[in-house]
CSV table of C-alpha atoms and ligand atoms in Angstrom, one decimal:
chain,number,residue,atom,x,y,z
A,38,MET,CA,117.5,174.7,50.4
A,39,MET,CA,114.5,173.8,52.7
A,40,THR,CA,111.2,175.6,52.3
A,41,LYS,CA,108.9,176.1,55.3
A,42,ALA,CA,106.5,173.6,53.8
A,43,HIS,CA,109.3,170.9,53.8
A,44,ARG,CA,110.1,171.5,57.4
A,45,THR,CA,106.5,171.0,58.6
A,46,PHE,CA,106.0,168.0,56.3
A,47,ARG,CA,108.9,165.9,57.4
A,48,PRO,CA,107.8,165.1,61.0
A,49,ILE,CA,104.4,164.2,59.5
A,50,ILE,CA,105.9,161.6,57.1
A,51,PHE,CA,108.1,160.4,60.0
A,52,THR,CA,105.2,160.0,62.4
A,53,ALA,CA,103.1,158.2,59.6
A,54,LEU,CA,106.0,155.8,59.0
A,55,ALA,CA,106.5,155.0,62.6
A,56,ALA,CA,102.8,154.4,63.1
A,57,GLY,CA,102.8,152.1,60.1
A,58,VAL,CA,105.8,150.1,61.5
A,59,ALA,CA,104.1,149.9,64.9
A,60,ALA,CA,100.8,148.7,63.3
A,61,ALA,CA,102.7,146.0,61.3
A,62,ILE,CA,104.5,144.7,64.4
A,63,ALA,CA,101.2,144.8,66.4
A,64,SER,CA,99.4,142.8,63.7
A,65,LEU,CA,102.2,140.4,63.6
A,66,VAL,CA,102.1,139.8,67.4
A,67,TRP,CA,98.3,139.5,67.2
A,68,PHE,CA,98.6,137.1,64.3
A,69,ASN,CA,101.1,135.0,66.1
A,70,ALA,CA,99.0,134.9,69.2
A,71,TYR,CA,95.9,134.0,67.1
A,72,ALA,CA,97.8,131.3,65.3
A,73,ALA,CA,99.0,129.9,68.5
A,74,ALA,CA,95.6,129.9,70.0
A,75,GLY,CA,94.3,128.1,67.0
A,76,ARG,CA,97.2,125.5,67.2
A,77,LEU,CA,96.3,124.8,70.8
A,78,LEU,CA,93.1,123.2,69.9
A,79,THR,CA,93.9,121.7,66.5
A,80,ALA,CA,97.2,120.1,67.3
A,81,ASP,CA,97.8,116.6,68.7
A,82,PRO,CA,98.1,117.4,72.5
A,83,ASN,CA,101.2,115.2,72.7
A,84,ALA,CA,103.0,117.3,70.1
A,85,ILE,CA,102.3,120.6,71.9
A,86,PRO,CA,105.2,120.5,74.4
A,87,ALA,CA,107.6,120.6,71.4
A,88,ASP,CA,105.9,123.8,70.1
A,89,ARG,CA,107.4,126.3,72.5
A,90,PRO,CA,105.3,129.4,71.8
A,91,VAL,CA,102.0,127.4,72.1
A,92,MET,CA,103.3,125.5,75.1
A,93,HIS,CA,104.4,128.6,76.9
A,94,ARG,CA,101.1,130.4,76.5
A,95,ALA,CA,99.1,127.2,77.4
A,96,VAL,CA,101.2,126.6,80.6
A,97,THR,CA,100.7,130.3,81.7
A,98,ALA,CA,97.0,130.2,81.1
A,99,GLY,CA,96.7,126.6,82.6
A,100,GLN,CA,98.3,127.8,85.8
A,101,ALA,CA,95.6,130.2,86.4
A,102,VAL,CA,92.9,127.5,85.7
A,103,TYR,CA,94.8,125.3,88.1
A,104,SER,CA,94.9,127.8,90.9
A,105,ARG,CA,91.2,128.4,90.6
A,106,GLN,CA,89.9,124.8,90.2
A,107,CYS,CA,92.6,122.3,91.3
A,108,ALA,CA,94.8,123.7,93.9
A,109,SER,CA,92.2,123.4,96.6
A,110,CYS,CA,92.5,119.6,96.4
A,111,HIS,CA,95.9,118.9,94.8
A,112,ALA,CA,97.8,121.8,96.6
A,113,ALA,CA,99.3,124.9,95.1
A,114,GLY,CA,102.3,123.3,93.4
A,115,GLY,CA,100.7,120.0,92.6
A,116,GLN,CA,102.3,118.2,95.7
A,117,GLY,CA,99.0,116.5,96.5
A,118,SER,CA,97.6,116.3,100.1
A,119,VAL,CA,97.8,113.6,102.7
A,120,ALA,CA,94.8,115.0,104.5
A,121,LEU,CA,92.6,115.1,101.4
A,122,SER,CA,94.1,111.8,99.9
A,123,THR,CA,94.8,113.5,96.6
A,124,PRO,CA,97.8,112.3,94.6
A,125,ALA,CA,100.8,114.4,93.8
A,126,LEU,CA,100.7,115.7,90.2
A,127,ASN,CA,104.2,116.9,90.0
A,128,ASP,CA,106.1,113.6,90.6
A,129,GLY,CA,105.8,111.9,87.3
A,130,ASP,CA,104.1,108.9,89.0
A,131,TRP,CA,100.7,108.2,87.6
A,132,LEU,CA,97.8,106.1,88.8
A,133,TYR,CA,96.0,106.3,85.4
A,134,GLY,CA,98.0,106.0,82.1
A,135,ASP,CA,101.5,107.1,81.4
A,136,GLY,CA,101.1,110.8,82.0
A,137,THR,CA,101.1,112.0,78.4
A,138,PRO,CA,99.2,115.3,77.8
A,139,ALA,CA,96.4,113.3,76.0
A,140,GLU,CA,96.0,111.0,79.0
A,141,ILE,CA,96.0,113.8,81.6
A,142,GLU,CA,93.5,115.6,79.4
A,143,ARG,CA,91.2,112.6,79.4
A,144,THR,CA,91.4,112.3,83.2
A,145,VAL,CA,90.7,116.0,83.6
A,146,SER,CA,87.7,116.0,81.1
A,147,TYR,CA,85.8,113.0,82.6
A,148,GLY,CA,87.3,112.6,86.1
A,149,ILE,CA,87.7,109.6,88.3
A,150,ARG,CA,84.6,107.9,89.6
A,151,SER,CA,82.8,111.1,88.8
A,152,HIS,CA,79.2,110.9,87.6
A,153,HIS,CA,80.3,111.2,84.0
A,154,ALA,CA,79.9,107.9,82.0
A,155,ARG,CA,83.2,108.2,80.5
A,156,SER,CA,85.1,108.7,83.8
A,157,TRP,CA,87.7,106.3,85.1
A,158,HIS,CA,85.6,103.8,87.2
A,159,LEU,CA,86.8,100.4,86.4
A,160,THR,CA,87.6,99.4,89.9
A,161,GLU,CA,87.9,100.5,93.5
A,162,MET,CA,89.5,99.3,96.7
A,163,PRO,CA,87.1,96.9,98.5
A,164,GLY,CA,86.7,97.1,102.3
A,165,TYR,CA,87.6,93.7,103.7
A,166,ILE,CA,86.4,93.9,107.2
A,167,GLN,CA,82.8,94.0,106.2
A,168,ALA,CA,83.4,92.6,102.8
A,169,THR,CA,81.7,95.5,100.9
A,170,ALA,CA,80.8,94.2,97.5
A,171,SER,CA,83.0,95.4,94.7
A,172,GLY,CA,81.5,95.6,91.2
A,173,THR,CA,83.5,92.8,89.7
A,174,HIS,CA,84.9,91.0,92.8
A,175,GLN,CA,83.4,88.5,95.2
A,176,ILE,CA,85.0,89.7,98.5
A,177,ILE,CA,85.5,87.2,101.3
A,178,PRO,CA,85.7,89.0,104.7
A,179,LEU,CA,89.1,89.1,106.4
A,180,THR,CA,89.6,89.1,110.2
A,181,PRO,CA,91.5,91.9,111.9
A,182,SER,CA,94.4,89.4,112.4
A,183,ASP,CA,94.5,88.6,108.6
A,184,ILE,CA,94.6,92.3,107.9
A,185,ARG,CA,97.5,92.7,110.3
A,186,ASP,CA,99.3,89.9,108.4
A,187,LEU,CA,98.7,91.6,105.1
A,188,THR,CA,99.9,94.9,106.6
A,189,GLU,CA,103.2,93.2,107.7
A,190,TYR,CA,103.6,91.8,104.2
A,191,LEU,CA,103.2,95.3,102.6
A,192,MET,CA,105.7,96.8,105.1
A,193,LYS,CA,108.1,94.1,104.1
A,194,LEU,CA,107.6,95.0,100.4
A,195,GLN,CA,108.7,98.6,101.3
A,196,GLY,CA,111.9,97.1,102.9
A,197,GLU,CA,110.7,97.9,106.4
A,198,PRO,CA,111.6,95.6,109.3
A,199,GLY,CA,108.7,93.8,111.0
A,200,ASP,CA,107.2,90.4,112.0
A,201,GLU,CA,108.6,87.9,109.5
A,202,GLN,CA,106.1,85.2,110.3
A,203,ALA,CA,103.1,87.5,110.0
A,204,ALA,CA,104.5,88.8,106.7
A,205,ALA,CA,104.8,85.2,105.3
A,206,ARG,CA,101.1,84.6,106.2
A,207,GLY,CA,100.2,88.0,104.6
A,208,GLN,CA,102.0,87.0,101.5
A,209,THR,CA,99.9,83.9,101.1
A,210,LEU,CA,96.7,85.9,101.7
A,211,PHE,CA,97.8,88.4,99.1
A,212,HIS,CA,98.6,85.8,96.4
A,213,ILE,CA,95.9,83.1,97.2
A,214,SER,CA,93.0,83.5,99.4
A,215,ALA,CA,92.4,87.2,99.6
A,216,GLY,CA,93.1,87.7,95.9
A,217,CYS,CA,94.8,91.1,96.2
A,218,TRP,CA,97.1,90.3,93.3
A,219,ASP,CA,94.1,90.2,91.0
A,220,CYS,CA,93.9,94.0,91.0
A,221,HIS,CA,97.3,95.0,92.4
A,222,ALA,CA,99.3,92.6,90.1
A,223,ARG,CA,101.4,89.6,91.0
A,224,ASP,CA,104.4,91.8,91.9
A,225,ALA,CA,102.1,94.3,93.8
A,226,GLY,CA,103.2,96.9,91.2
A,227,GLY,CA,99.6,98.1,90.5
A,228,ASP,CA,97.9,98.6,87.1
A,229,ARG,CA,97.7,101.9,85.4
A,230,ALA,CA,95.1,100.8,83.0
A,231,THR,CA,92.7,100.6,85.9
A,232,GLY,CA,94.1,103.0,88.3
A,233,VAL,CA,95.2,100.5,90.9
A,234,PRO,CA,98.2,101.9,92.8
A,235,SER,CA,101.5,100.1,93.3
A,236,LEU,CA,102.1,98.9,96.8
A,237,THR,CA,105.9,98.7,96.5
A,238,ASP,CA,106.9,102.2,95.6
A,239,LYS,CA,106.6,104.0,98.9
A,240,ILE,CA,104.2,106.5,97.3
A,241,TRP,CA,101.0,106.4,99.3
A,242,LEU,CA,97.6,107.9,98.3
A,243,TYR,CA,96.1,107.2,101.8
A,244,GLY,CA,98.3,108.1,104.8
A,245,LYS,CA,102.1,108.0,104.9
A,246,GLY,CA,102.8,104.3,104.7
A,247,ASP,CA,102.4,103.7,108.4
A,248,ARG,CA,100.8,100.4,109.7
A,249,GLN,CA,97.6,102.1,110.8
A,250,SER,CA,96.9,103.7,107.4
A,251,ILE,CA,97.6,100.5,105.6
A,252,PHE,CA,95.4,98.6,108.0
A,253,ASP,CA,92.6,101.0,107.5
A,254,SER,CA,92.9,100.9,103.6
A,255,ILE,CA,92.5,97.2,103.6
A,256,ALA,CA,89.8,97.2,106.3
A,257,PHE,CA,87.6,100.0,105.1
A,258,GLY,CA,88.4,100.4,101.3
A,259,HIS,CA,88.6,103.5,99.2
A,260,ALA,CA,87.1,105.0,96.1
A,261,GLY,CA,88.7,108.4,95.4
A,262,VAL,CA,86.9,110.9,93.3
A,263,CYS,CA,88.3,113.5,91.0
A,264,PRO,CA,85.5,115.7,89.5
A,265,ALA,CA,84.8,115.7,85.7
A,266,TRP,CA,85.6,119.1,84.2
A,267,ILE,CA,84.1,118.8,80.8
A,268,ASP,CA,81.0,120.7,81.6
A,269,VAL,CA,82.8,123.3,83.8
A,270,LEU,CA,85.8,124.4,81.8
A,271,THR,CA,86.1,125.3,78.0
A,272,PRO,CA,88.0,122.9,75.7
A,273,ALA,CA,90.9,125.4,75.7
A,274,GLU,CA,91.0,125.6,79.5
A,275,ILE,CA,91.0,121.8,79.8
A,276,ARG,CA,93.9,121.5,77.4
A,277,GLN,CA,95.7,124.4,79.1
A,278,VAL,CA,95.4,123.0,82.5
A,279,ALA,CA,96.4,119.4,81.3
A,280,LEU,CA,99.5,120.9,79.7
A,281,TYR,CA,100.2,122.8,83.0
A,282,VAL,CA,100.0,119.5,84.9
A,283,TYR,CA,102.2,117.8,82.3
A,284,ALA,CA,104.8,120.5,82.7
A,285,LEU,CA,104.9,120.1,86.5
A,286,SER,CA,106.8,116.9,86.0
A,287,HIS,CA,108.5,118.0,82.8
A,288,PRO,CA,109.9,121.5,83.6
A,289,GLU,CA,112.2,121.3,80.5
A,290,ASP,CA,108.9,121.3,78.4
A,291,SER,CA,107.2,124.3,80.1
A,292,GLY,CA,107.8,126.4,76.9
A,293,GLU,CA,110.1,128.9,78.6
A,294,SER,CA,112.8,130.0,76.3
A,295,LYS,CA,116.2,129.0,77.5
B,348,HEC,C1,87.6,117.7,95.1
B,348,HEC,C2,89.0,117.4,95.1
B,348,HEC,C3,89.6,117.5,93.7
B,348,HEC,C4,89.6,118.5,92.8
B,348,HEC,C5,89.0,119.9,92.9
B,348,HEC,C6,90.5,118.1,91.7
B,348,HEC,N1,90.9,116.8,91.9
B,348,HEC,FE1,92.1,115.7,90.7
B,348,HEC,N2,92.0,114.1,91.9
B,348,HEC,C7,91.3,114.1,93.2
B,348,HEC,C8,91.5,112.8,93.8
B,348,HEC,C9,90.9,112.4,95.1
B,348,HEC,C10,92.2,112.0,92.8
B,348,HEC,C11,92.6,110.5,93.0
B,348,HEC,C12,91.5,109.7,92.6
B,348,HEC,C13,91.8,108.2,93.0
B,348,HEC,O1,91.8,107.9,94.1
B,348,HEC,O2,92.0,107.4,92.0
B,348,HEC,C14,92.5,112.9,91.7
B,348,HEC,C15,93.3,112.5,90.7
B,348,HEC,C16,93.7,113.3,89.6
B,348,HEC,C17,94.5,112.9,88.5
B,348,HEC,C18,95.1,111.5,88.2
B,348,HEC,C19,96.5,111.5,88.7
B,348,HEC,C20,97.2,110.2,88.5
B,348,HEC,O3,98.1,109.8,89.2
B,348,HEC,O4,96.8,109.4,87.5
B,348,HEC,C21,94.7,114.1,87.7
B,348,HEC,C22,95.5,114.1,86.4
B,348,HEC,C23,94.0,115.1,88.3
B,348,HEC,N3,93.4,114.6,89.4
B,348,HEC,C24,93.9,116.4,87.8
B,348,HEC,C25,93.1,117.4,88.4
B,348,HEC,C26,93.0,118.7,87.7
B,348,HEC,C27,93.8,119.2,86.6
B,348,HEC,C28,92.1,119.4,88.5
B,348,HEC,C29,91.5,120.8,88.3
B,348,HEC,C30,91.0,121.1,87.0
B,348,HEC,C31,91.6,118.5,89.6
B,348,HEC,N4,92.3,117.3,89.5
B,348,HEC,C32,90.8,118.8,90.6
B,348,HEC,C33,90.6,115.2,93.7
B,348,HEC,C34,90.4,116.4,93.1
B,349,HEC,C1,88.9,95.1,93.0
B,349,HEC,C2,90.3,95.5,92.9
B,349,HEC,C3,91.1,95.5,94.1
B,349,HEC,C4,91.3,94.4,95.0
B,349,HEC,C5,90.8,93.0,95.0
B,349,HEC,C6,92.2,94.9,96.0
B,349,HEC,N1,92.5,96.3,95.8
B,349,HEC,FE1,93.7,97.4,97.0
B,349,HEC,N2,93.3,99.1,95.9
B,349,HEC,C7,92.5,99.0,94.7
B,349,HEC,C8,92.3,100.4,94.2
B,349,HEC,C9,91.6,100.8,93.0
B,349,HEC,C10,92.9,101.2,95.1
B,349,HEC,C11,93.1,102.8,95.0
B,349,HEC,C12,91.7,103.3,95.5
B,349,HEC,C13,91.6,104.8,95.3
B,349,HEC,O1,92.3,105.4,94.4
B,349,HEC,O2,90.8,105.5,95.9
B,349,HEC,C14,93.6,100.4,96.1
B,349,HEC,C15,94.3,100.9,97.2
B,349,HEC,C16,94.9,100.0,98.2
B,349,HEC,C17,95.7,100.5,99.2
B,349,HEC,C18,96.1,102.0,99.5
B,349,HEC,C19,97.3,102.3,98.6
B,349,HEC,C20,97.8,103.8,98.9
B,349,HEC,O3,98.6,104.2,98.0
B,349,HEC,O4,97.5,104.4,99.9
B,349,HEC,C21,96.2,99.4,99.9
B,349,HEC,C22,97.1,99.4,101.1
B,349,HEC,C23,95.6,98.2,99.2
B,349,HEC,N3,94.8,98.7,98.2
B,349,HEC,C24,95.8,97.0,99.6
B,349,HEC,C25,95.1,95.9,99.2
B,349,HEC,C26,95.2,94.5,99.7
B,349,HEC,C27,96.1,94.1,100.9
B,349,HEC,C28,94.2,93.8,99.0
B,349,HEC,C29,93.9,92.3,99.3
B,349,HEC,C30,93.3,92.1,100.6
B,349,HEC,C31,93.7,94.6,98.0
B,349,HEC,N4,94.2,95.8,98.1
B,349,HEC,C32,92.7,94.2,97.1
B,349,HEC,C33,91.9,97.9,94.1
B,349,HEC,C34,91.9,96.7,94.7
């Protein structure tokens, strides 16, 4: 038989138990989050995509950093911008390195031709019409007609129809007198150790692969700049945004549970 004391006591015990269970769950959730935050900075960045909880949190946080700091130049979904001459970050094609999280993180930290001493700055595209000096290369000026020949050769490399004789002259210039191969490689496939773009893949940083844009690139040169973020973002933010960029071309690794 239940006494009055029993009846008032039972709900209290029940409430206490429920509160205890809730507190345990909360601390478990908090502990998991805390452990994941710790793993974000201590783990090898290339191993993080396989750690789904850490990756998921990083990509979510990285997206916010991206919207704030990167979307203005690289576009909201990482498509890049023809008007701003920024590369797409979502296509798995890289100017610098092979697109591992660690390599992306390096680019984000120090930038490209930024003022940071550790930025990527090994080379740039010389302007050939006035023969602007390039750090390592002695540039011999080209005439507008040479540059038109080179343009025809590059159109031919894309499989586009054009002036065959001009393309043949352009090929000789590319491989001998103008020395383009020295940076862009013999097969014009570019060099990801120095950030020199491929000229055969129909992916253009400057313009859309039309003759005028190619002519202008050769005539006036380029030295695209991505800022260094090491003094602007925290180490966690840099890693998060690098993982977000990595996930743009590896959606299967975004950490979403399937
Ligand atoms: C002021 C414009 C600008 C902003 C802001 C900017 N970038 Fe860039 N970024 C560039 C340009 C331009 C290039 C290409 C540089 C070149 O020509 O080599 C580039 C290149 C890159 C590359 C190299 C891509 C490749 O193919 O190897 C990565 C990665 C990158 N940016 C990430 C970021 C991230 C992440 C942010 C935000 C934290 C950011 N960028 C903000 C302009 C910008
Ligand atoms: C000193 C190294 C170097 C030499 C020599 C050089 N290039 Fe480049 N070229 C580059 C780099 C680096 C870029 C990318 C610049 C940037 O990211 O801002 C580039 C970009 C280009 C582009 C634009 C590509 C795009 O995706 O929009 C064209 C076209 C081009 N080069 C053609 C040539 C031709 C033709 C020659 C020879 C007359 C030549 N280059 C010689 C380094 C070089």
